[in-house]
XYZ file of C-alpha atoms in Angstrom:
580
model
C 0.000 0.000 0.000
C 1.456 3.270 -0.763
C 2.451 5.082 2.100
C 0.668 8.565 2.971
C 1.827 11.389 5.417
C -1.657 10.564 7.116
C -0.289 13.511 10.254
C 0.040 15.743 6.674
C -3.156 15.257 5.482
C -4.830 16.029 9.060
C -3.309 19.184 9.409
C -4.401 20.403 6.185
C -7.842 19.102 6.704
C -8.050 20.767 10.331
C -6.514 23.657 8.643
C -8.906 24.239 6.298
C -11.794 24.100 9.307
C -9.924 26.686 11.091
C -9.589 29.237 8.214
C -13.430 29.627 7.901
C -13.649 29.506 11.938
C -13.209 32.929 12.862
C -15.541 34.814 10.295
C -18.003 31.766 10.526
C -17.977 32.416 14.322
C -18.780 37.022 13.805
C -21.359 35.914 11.634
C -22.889 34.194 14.232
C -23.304 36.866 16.417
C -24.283 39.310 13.650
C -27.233 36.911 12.351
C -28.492 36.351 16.037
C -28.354 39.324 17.180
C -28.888 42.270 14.268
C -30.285 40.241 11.404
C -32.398 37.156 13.354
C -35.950 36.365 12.356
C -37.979 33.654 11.552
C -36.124 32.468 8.473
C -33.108 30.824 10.344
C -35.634 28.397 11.655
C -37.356 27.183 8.669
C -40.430 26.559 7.067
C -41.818 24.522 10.366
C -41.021 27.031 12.893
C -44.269 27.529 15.218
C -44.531 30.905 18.044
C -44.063 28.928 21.102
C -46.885 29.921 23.748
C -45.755 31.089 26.959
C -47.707 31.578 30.208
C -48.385 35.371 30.428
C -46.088 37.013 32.989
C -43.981 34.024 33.253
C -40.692 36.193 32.630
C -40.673 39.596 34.624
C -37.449 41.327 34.499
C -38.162 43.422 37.759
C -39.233 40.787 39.771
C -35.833 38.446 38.494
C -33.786 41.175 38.024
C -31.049 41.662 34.838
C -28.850 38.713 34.425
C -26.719 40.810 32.037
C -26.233 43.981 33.898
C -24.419 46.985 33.391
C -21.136 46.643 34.449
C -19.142 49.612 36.352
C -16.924 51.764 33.855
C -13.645 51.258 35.940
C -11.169 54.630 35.479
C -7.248 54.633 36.708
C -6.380 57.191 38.256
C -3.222 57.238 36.453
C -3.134 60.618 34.484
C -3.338 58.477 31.305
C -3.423 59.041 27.173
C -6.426 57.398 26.372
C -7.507 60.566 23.937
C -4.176 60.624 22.260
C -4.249 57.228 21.235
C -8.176 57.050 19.930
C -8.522 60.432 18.571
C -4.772 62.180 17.666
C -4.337 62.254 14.049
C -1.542 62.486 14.938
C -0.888 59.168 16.558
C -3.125 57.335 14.156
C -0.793 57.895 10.724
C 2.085 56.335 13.443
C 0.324 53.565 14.157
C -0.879 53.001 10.457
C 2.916 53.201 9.709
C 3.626 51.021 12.018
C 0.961 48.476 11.524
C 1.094 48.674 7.949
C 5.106 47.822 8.242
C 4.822 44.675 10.606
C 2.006 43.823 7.662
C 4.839 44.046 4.859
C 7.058 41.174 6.431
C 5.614 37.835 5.406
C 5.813 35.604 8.680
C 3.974 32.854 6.603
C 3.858 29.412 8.311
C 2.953 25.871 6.455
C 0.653 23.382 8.423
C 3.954 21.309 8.784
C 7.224 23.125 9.857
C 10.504 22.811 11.249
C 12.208 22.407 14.197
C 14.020 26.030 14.604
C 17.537 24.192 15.800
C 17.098 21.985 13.048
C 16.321 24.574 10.096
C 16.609 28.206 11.296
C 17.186 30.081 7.606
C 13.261 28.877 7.673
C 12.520 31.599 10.080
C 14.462 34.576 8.138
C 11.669 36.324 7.999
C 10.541 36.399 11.811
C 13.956 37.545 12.399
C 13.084 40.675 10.239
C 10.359 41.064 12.529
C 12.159 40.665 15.378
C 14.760 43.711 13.888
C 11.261 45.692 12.625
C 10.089 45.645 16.442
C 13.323 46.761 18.145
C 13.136 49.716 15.993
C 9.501 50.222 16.571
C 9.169 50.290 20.128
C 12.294 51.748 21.555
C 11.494 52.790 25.170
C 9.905 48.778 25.036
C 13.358 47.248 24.209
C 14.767 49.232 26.302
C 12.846 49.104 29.438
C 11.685 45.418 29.149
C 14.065 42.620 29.197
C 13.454 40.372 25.819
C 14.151 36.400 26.319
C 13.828 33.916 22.870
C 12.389 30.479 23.414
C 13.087 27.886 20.681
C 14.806 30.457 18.462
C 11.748 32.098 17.376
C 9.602 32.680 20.198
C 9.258 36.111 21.901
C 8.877 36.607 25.626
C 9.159 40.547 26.934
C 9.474 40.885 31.001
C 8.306 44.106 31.978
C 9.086 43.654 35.718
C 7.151 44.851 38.671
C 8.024 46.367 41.607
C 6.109 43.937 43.934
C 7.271 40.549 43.233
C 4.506 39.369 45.249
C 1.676 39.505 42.838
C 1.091 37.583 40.603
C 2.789 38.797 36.480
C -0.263 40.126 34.051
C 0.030 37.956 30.421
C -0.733 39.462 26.878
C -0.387 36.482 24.240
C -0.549 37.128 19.997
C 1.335 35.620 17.761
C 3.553 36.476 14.761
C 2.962 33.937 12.237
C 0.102 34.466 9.601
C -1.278 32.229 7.093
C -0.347 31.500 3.707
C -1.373 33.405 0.331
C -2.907 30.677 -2.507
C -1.167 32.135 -5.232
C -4.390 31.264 -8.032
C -6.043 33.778 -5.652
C -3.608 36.805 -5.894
C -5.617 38.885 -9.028
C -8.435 38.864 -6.745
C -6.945 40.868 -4.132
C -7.971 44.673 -4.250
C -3.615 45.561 -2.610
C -1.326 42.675 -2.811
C -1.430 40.512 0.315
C 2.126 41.781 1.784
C 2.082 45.701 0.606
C 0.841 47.057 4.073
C -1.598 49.414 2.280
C -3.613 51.898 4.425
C -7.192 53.226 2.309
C -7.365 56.249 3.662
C -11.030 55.965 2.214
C -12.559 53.163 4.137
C -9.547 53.473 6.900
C -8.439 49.893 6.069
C -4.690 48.726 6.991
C -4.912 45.680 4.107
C -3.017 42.465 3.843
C -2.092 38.995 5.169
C -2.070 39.395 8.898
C -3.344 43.013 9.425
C -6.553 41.206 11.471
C -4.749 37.795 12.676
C -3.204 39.176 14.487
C -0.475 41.261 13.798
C -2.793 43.754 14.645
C -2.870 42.802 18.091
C 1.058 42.031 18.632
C 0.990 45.718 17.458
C -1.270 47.180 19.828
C 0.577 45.577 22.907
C 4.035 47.128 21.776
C 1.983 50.155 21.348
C 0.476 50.437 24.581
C 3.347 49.747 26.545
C 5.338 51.574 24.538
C 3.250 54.757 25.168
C 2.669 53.641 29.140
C 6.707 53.892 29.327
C 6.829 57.335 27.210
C 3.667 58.509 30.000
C 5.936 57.365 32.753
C 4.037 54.708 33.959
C 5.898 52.135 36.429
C 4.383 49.007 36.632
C 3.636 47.680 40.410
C 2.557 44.302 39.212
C 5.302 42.718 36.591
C 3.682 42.228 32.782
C 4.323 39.946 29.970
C 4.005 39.530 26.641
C 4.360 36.275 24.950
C 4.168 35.835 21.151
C 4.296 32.691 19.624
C 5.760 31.945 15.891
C 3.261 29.013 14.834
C 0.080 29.269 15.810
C -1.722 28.545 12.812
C -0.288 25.352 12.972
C -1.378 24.323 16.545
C 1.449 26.108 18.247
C 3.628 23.162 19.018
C 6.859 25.313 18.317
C 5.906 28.898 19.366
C 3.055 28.375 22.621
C 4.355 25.375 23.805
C 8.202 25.860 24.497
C 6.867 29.658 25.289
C 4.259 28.509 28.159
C 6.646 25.608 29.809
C 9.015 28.566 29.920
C 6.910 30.942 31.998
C 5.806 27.859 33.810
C 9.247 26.697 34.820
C 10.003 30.226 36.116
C 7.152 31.356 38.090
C 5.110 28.053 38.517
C 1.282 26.736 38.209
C -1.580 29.119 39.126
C 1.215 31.622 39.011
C -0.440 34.402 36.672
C -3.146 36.732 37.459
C -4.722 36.947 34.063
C -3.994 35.967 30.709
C -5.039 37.757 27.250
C -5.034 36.689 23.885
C -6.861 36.895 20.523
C -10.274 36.456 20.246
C -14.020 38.280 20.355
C -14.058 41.764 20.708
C -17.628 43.962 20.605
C -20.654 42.857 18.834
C -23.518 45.580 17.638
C -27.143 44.435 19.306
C -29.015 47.720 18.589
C -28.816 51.307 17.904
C -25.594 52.252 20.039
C -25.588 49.110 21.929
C -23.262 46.566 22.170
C -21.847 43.683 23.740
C -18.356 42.407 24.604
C -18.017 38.333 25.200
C -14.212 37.843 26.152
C -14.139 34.047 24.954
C -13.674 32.255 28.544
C -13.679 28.672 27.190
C -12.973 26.326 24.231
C -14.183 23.376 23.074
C -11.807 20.178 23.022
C -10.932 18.010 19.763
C -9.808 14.579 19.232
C -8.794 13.140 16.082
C -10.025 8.909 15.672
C -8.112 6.965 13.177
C -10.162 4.250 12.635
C -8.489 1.185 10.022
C -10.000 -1.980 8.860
C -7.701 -4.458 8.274
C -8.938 -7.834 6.070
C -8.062 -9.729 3.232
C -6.466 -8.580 0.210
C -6.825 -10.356 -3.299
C -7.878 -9.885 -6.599
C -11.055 -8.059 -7.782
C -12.101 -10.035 -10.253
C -13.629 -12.480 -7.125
C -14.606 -9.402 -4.667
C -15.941 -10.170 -1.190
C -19.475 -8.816 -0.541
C -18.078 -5.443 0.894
C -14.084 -5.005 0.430
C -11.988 -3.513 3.495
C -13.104 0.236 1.740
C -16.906 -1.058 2.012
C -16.471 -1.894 5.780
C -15.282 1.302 6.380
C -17.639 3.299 4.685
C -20.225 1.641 6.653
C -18.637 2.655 9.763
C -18.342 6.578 8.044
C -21.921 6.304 7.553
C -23.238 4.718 10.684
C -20.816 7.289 12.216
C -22.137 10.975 10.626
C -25.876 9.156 11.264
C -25.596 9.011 14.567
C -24.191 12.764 15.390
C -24.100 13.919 19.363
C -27.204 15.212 20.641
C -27.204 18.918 21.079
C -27.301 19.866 24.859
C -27.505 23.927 25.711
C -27.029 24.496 29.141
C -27.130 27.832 31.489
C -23.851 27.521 31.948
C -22.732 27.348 28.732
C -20.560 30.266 27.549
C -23.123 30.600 24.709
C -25.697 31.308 26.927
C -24.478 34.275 28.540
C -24.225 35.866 25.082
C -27.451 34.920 24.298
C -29.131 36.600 27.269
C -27.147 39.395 27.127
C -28.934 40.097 23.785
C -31.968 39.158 24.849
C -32.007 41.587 27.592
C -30.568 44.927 26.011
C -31.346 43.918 21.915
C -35.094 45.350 20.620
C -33.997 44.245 17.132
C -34.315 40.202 18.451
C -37.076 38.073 17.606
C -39.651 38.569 20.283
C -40.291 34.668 20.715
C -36.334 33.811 20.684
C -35.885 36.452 23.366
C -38.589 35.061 25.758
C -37.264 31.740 24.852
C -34.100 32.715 26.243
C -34.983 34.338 29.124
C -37.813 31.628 30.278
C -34.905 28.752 30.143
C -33.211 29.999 33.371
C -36.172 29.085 34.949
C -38.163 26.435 32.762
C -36.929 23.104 31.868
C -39.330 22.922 29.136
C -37.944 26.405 27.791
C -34.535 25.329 27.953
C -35.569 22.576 25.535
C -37.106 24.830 23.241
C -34.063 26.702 23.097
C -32.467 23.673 22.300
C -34.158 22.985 19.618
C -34.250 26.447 17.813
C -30.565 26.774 18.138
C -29.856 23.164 16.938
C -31.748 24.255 13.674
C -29.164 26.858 13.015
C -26.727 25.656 11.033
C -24.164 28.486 12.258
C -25.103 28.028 15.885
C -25.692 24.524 16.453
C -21.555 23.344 16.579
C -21.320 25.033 19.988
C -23.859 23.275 21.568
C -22.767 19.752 20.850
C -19.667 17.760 20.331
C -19.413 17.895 16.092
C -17.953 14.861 14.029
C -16.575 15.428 10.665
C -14.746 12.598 8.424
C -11.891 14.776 6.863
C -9.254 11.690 5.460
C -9.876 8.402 3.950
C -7.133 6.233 2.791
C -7.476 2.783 0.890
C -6.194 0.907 -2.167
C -3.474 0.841 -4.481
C -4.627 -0.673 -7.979
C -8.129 -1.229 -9.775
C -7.607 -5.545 -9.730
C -6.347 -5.623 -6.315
C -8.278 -5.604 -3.141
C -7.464 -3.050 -1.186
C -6.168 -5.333 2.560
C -6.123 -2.273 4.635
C -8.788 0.946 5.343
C -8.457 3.903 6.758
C -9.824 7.424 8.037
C -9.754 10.056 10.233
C -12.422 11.584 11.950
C -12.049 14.744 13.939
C -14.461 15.758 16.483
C -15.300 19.202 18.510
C -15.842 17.740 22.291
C -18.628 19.738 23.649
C -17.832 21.416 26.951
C -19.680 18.634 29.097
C -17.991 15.660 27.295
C -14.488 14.491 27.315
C -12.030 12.700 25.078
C -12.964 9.407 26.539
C -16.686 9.567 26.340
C -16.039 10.787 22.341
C -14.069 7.841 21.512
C -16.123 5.707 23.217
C -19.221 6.493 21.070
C -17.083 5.985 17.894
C -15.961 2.881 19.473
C -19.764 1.742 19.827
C -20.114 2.407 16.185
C -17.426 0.117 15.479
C -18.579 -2.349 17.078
C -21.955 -2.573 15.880
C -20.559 -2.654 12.516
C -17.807 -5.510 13.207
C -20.623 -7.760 14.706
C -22.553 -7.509 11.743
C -19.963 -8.473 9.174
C -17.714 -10.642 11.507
C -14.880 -8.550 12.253
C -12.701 -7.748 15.377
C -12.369 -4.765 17.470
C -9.092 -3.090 18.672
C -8.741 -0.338 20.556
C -4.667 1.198 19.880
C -3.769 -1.829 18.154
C -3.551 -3.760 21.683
C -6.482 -3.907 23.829
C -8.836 -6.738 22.132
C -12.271 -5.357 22.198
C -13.594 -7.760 20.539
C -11.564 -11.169 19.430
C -10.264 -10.954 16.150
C -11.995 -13.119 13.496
C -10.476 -14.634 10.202
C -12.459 -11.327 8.539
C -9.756 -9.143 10.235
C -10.288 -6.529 12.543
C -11.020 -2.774 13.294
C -8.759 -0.531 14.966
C -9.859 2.468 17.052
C -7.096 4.804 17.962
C -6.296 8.664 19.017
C -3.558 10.335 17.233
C -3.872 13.984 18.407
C -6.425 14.792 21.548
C -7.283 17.597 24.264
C -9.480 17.995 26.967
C -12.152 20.594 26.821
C -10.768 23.830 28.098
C -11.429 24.921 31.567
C -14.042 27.666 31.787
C -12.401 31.302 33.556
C -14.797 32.785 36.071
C -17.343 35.247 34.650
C -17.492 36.915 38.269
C -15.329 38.080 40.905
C -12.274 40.578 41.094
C -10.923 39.805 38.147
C -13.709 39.408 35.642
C -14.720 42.930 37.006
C -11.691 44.552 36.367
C -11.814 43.362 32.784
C -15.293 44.256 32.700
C -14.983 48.103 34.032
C -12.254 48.531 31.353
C -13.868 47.615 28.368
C -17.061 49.580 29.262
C -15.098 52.653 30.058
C -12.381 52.265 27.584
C -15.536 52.250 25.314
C -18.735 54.056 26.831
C -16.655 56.907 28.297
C -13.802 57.170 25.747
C -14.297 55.601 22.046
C -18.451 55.828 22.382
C -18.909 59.097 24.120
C -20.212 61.113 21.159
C -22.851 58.404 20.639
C -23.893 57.641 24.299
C -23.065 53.863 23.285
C -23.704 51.289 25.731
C -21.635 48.453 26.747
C -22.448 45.018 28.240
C -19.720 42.525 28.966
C -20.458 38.541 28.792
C -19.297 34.971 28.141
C -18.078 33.743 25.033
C -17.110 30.182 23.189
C -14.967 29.232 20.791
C -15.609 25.939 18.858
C -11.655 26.112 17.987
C -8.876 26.778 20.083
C -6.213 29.580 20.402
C -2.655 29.119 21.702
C -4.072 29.049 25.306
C -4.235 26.138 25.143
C -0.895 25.596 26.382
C -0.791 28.285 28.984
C -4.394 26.488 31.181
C -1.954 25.278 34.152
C -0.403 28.801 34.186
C -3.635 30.679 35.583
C -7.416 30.451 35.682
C -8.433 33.530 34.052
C -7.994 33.371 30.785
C -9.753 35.298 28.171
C -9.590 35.399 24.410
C -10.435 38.966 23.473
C -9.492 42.149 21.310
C -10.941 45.778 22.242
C -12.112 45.915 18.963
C -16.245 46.240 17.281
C -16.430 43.427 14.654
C -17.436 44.326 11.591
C -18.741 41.148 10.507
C -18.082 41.475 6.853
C -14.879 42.045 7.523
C -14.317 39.260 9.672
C -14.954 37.331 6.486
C -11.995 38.010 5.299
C -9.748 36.817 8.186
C -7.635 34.073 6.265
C -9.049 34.879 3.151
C -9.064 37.324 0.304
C -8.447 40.865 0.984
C -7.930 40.603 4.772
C -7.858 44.015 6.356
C -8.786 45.705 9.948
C -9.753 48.941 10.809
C -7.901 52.033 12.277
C -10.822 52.788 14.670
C -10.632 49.268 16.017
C -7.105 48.837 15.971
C -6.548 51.879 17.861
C -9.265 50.854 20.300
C -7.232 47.597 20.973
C -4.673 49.655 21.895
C -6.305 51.731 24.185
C -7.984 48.459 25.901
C -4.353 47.486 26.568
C -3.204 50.320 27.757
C -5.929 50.777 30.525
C -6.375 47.239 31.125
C -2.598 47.544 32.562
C -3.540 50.756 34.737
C -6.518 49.203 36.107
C -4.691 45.888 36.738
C -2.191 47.792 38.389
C -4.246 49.750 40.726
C -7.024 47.411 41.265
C -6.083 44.093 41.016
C -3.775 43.121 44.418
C -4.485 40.591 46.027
């Protein structure tokens, strides 16, 4: 059988799920919450009935509140950096520049120490950023991990609480070359449309954009004379589009081996940012957990032999009937209050006119009502865009099998990848594929392995079926949505935004949970604290989230700059109200 890079072809199939993940995941929020009516659920959607004055927000009392704009007292540059013309054409410059180096990463790389020309261009970066961000390289002390890796120590003075992380990383995605006549700039030229106020290009929005606005805020904190009581990091990975192995990994057993477990007060990295509901009101859902994956290789092995006297079903039959029985029998969907998803959804509810009036009471009568809840259930399971966060999700992305047209293929094999839902594991996944296996080896005689080892069931002279993991993790932990911490976060994003970048327009700001049905490179970092939150201080425009791996990816000045000035306060009010 010819041999196939099967840890290859995974990585470009999971690759290809994750490029559509983060637009897929904006337009979400934008259907739900701006553009939701009754065509999302279909022809059969019905009004549910409710019991009148079943849901009375007095009596119950907001379950998305307003949070409390929290203010340093720091004599700070918040106006500079959102409304200086000044500082904006600097920070297009130096967006636009870190845009122009192409930090492109494969699904497959090297081992720095074993090829480091690879990385040339990183080191660019690395040059491009000490120029940048003087007072930064100068103030902070700069360690590498694995070559590549970035880790900046700005260092407190009380080495008693606990250091503040800021993750991004500086690896973007590839360009297809058939695609480059369709892009309006070419993919590496930095351009800034002064028109539209787009910084274009590979990168600008994921998320060189973000490594950007940490240099800048600290950069400016050091030129405002700011010295930091609690020490600050920033960590900034080389290969996260490709899982992070190289960058994230090496980067968070670093920081671990220094300061220890639970040794971080909070850590930041990409992720949601503000979402429109209504006229001037939005919400913020910092992403506060992840979903966990595990990949099943699943191979029939039988006999071989020529196919001019085929069995019934070959070894490629057998397995398709084990693909089929598999995508047939799908997870059941299972919403829950305290699913991230949930938080979002009532925040909307609450604060959003522009909802469906049935959806909303839906939402609001499940804290209460089992048979609400349900309903819930149901409505977002028939949304195609929706329903992936509330279950675990199975998709067959590799098949292998065969080697000639008169020869029976004697092996079969394929990969399925699943999303574990937040209330599964990696166990109870595999298990379920494992009962699928089995079902399908009784019928046609086979035997069941489970890692090539444990007999499941006794191996007949049919063969046998293997069930094995070759990449897994856990669900990620879920960071507190209350408490100290969460309101610190909280307070800064509504006054970075309702009393600074919204004040002309009275906007309103209401902070939440979020999920993610992918993962970021926290995943490496969950031992090193338990609040961590995926999040830029940015409004999504959702059509431009489309473009996030894509054609024509480009981000805003507005919202970069208002990344920028989340940082920068987020640090103050860290700083000042944060000890514990």
């Amino acid at each position: 059988m010819a041999e196939v890079d099967v840890e290859k072809q995974r990585m470009v199939a999971v690759k290809s799920s994750r490029r559509k993940f983060w637009g897929k995941l904006l337009l979400v929020l934008y259907i739900v919450f701006i553009g939701f009516d009754n065509t999302y659920l279909g022809s059969s959607f019905s009004p549910f009935s409710f019991i009148p004055g079943f849901f009375n927000s007095e009596e119950t009392g907001l379950n998305c509140p307003a949070n409390k704009p929290l203010t340093p007292d720091f004599k700070n540059s918040l106006d500079t950096i959102l409304f200086d013309p000044e500082y904006k054409d600097k920070s297009i410059k130096r967006l636009s520049n870190a845009v122009r180096i192409p930090t492109v990463v494969q699904d497959i790389n090297p081992d720095p120490k074993e090829d480091i020309e690879y990385y040339n261009n990183f080191f660019k970066l690395h040059d491009y950023f000490k120029d940048t961000f003087p007072l930064v390289h100068k103030n902070l002390k700069l360690e590498k991990v694995n070559e590549v890796g970035l880790l900046y120590t700005w260092e407190g003075s009380n080495k008693e609480l606990k250091p503040l992380l800021f993750m991004a990383h500086q690896d973007v995605v590839p360009v297809n070359n058939d695609t480059l006549d369709q892009w309006t700039y070419p993919p590496f030229e930095g351009h800034y449309d002064e028109e539209n106020d787009f910084v274009w290009g590979r990168g600008s929005n994921d998320c060189k954009n973000l490594v950007i606005a940490q240099f800048e805020a600290i950069e400016q904190l050091l030129e405002d004379g700011f010295k930091p009581n609690r020490t600050v990091l920033l960590s900034f990975g080389f290969d996260e589009e490709a899982g992070g192995q190289l960058g994230a990994g090496p980067l968070a057993q670093f920081i671990r081996e220094r300061y220890g477990d639970d040794s971080l007060y909070a850590i930041l990295d990409e992720g949601e940012g503000l979402t429109k509901i209504d006229d001037n009101t939005y919400i913020a859902a910092p992403v506060n957990a992840e979903k966990g994956y595990v990949d099943v290789e699943i191979t029939v092995m039988g006999k071989g032999g020529h196919s001019s006297v085929p069995p019934d079903h070959t070894n490629i039959g057998i397995a398709a009937k084990i693909v089929t029985l598999i995508e047939d029998n799908k997870s059941p969907f299972k919403m829950t209050l305290d699913n991230p998803l949930y938080g979002t959804l009532v925040c909307a509810a609450e604060h959003s006119t522009k909802i469906d009036a049935q959806f909303r009471k839906t939402i609001l009568a499940a804290r209460k009502c089992k048979s609400a809840m349900k309903r819930l259930t149901r409505v977002i399971a028939g949304i195609p865009i929706l329903r992936d966060l509330i279950r675990t999700t199975t998709a067959v992305d590799i098949f292998q099998g065969g080697v000639k047209a008169n020869a029976l293929p004697e092996s079969a094999k394929f990969l399925v990848n699943h999303r574990i839902d937040l209330k599964s594991s990696v166990e109870e996944t595999l298990q379920e594929d494992i009962k699928m296996v089995q079902k399908i080896a009784e019928k046609y005689n086979f035997g069941v392995t489970r890692d090539g080892e444990q007999i499941i069931r006794p191996i007949t002279e049919n063969g046998s079926i293997d069930v094995s993991i070759s990449k897994a993790l856990e669900p990620a932990p879920r960071s507190p949505t209350s408490g100290k911490v969460w309101d610190i976060l909280a307070g800064t994003v509504v006054d970075v935004f309702e009393n600074n970048f919204f004040k002309k327009d009275n906007g309103s700001v209401y902070v939440t949970s979020g999920l993610f049905s992918g993962n970021t490179d926290t995943k490496h970092y969950w031992v090193l604290s338990p609040n961590i939150y995926r999040f830029i201080g940015s409004v999504i425009d959702p059509e431009l989230a489309k473009t996030l791996h894509s054609v024509n990816e480009h981000v805003d000045m507005p919202g970069h700059l208002s990344a920028v000035a989340f940082v920068y306060e987020y640090i103050l009010n860290v700083d000042q109200y944060g000890d514990e």
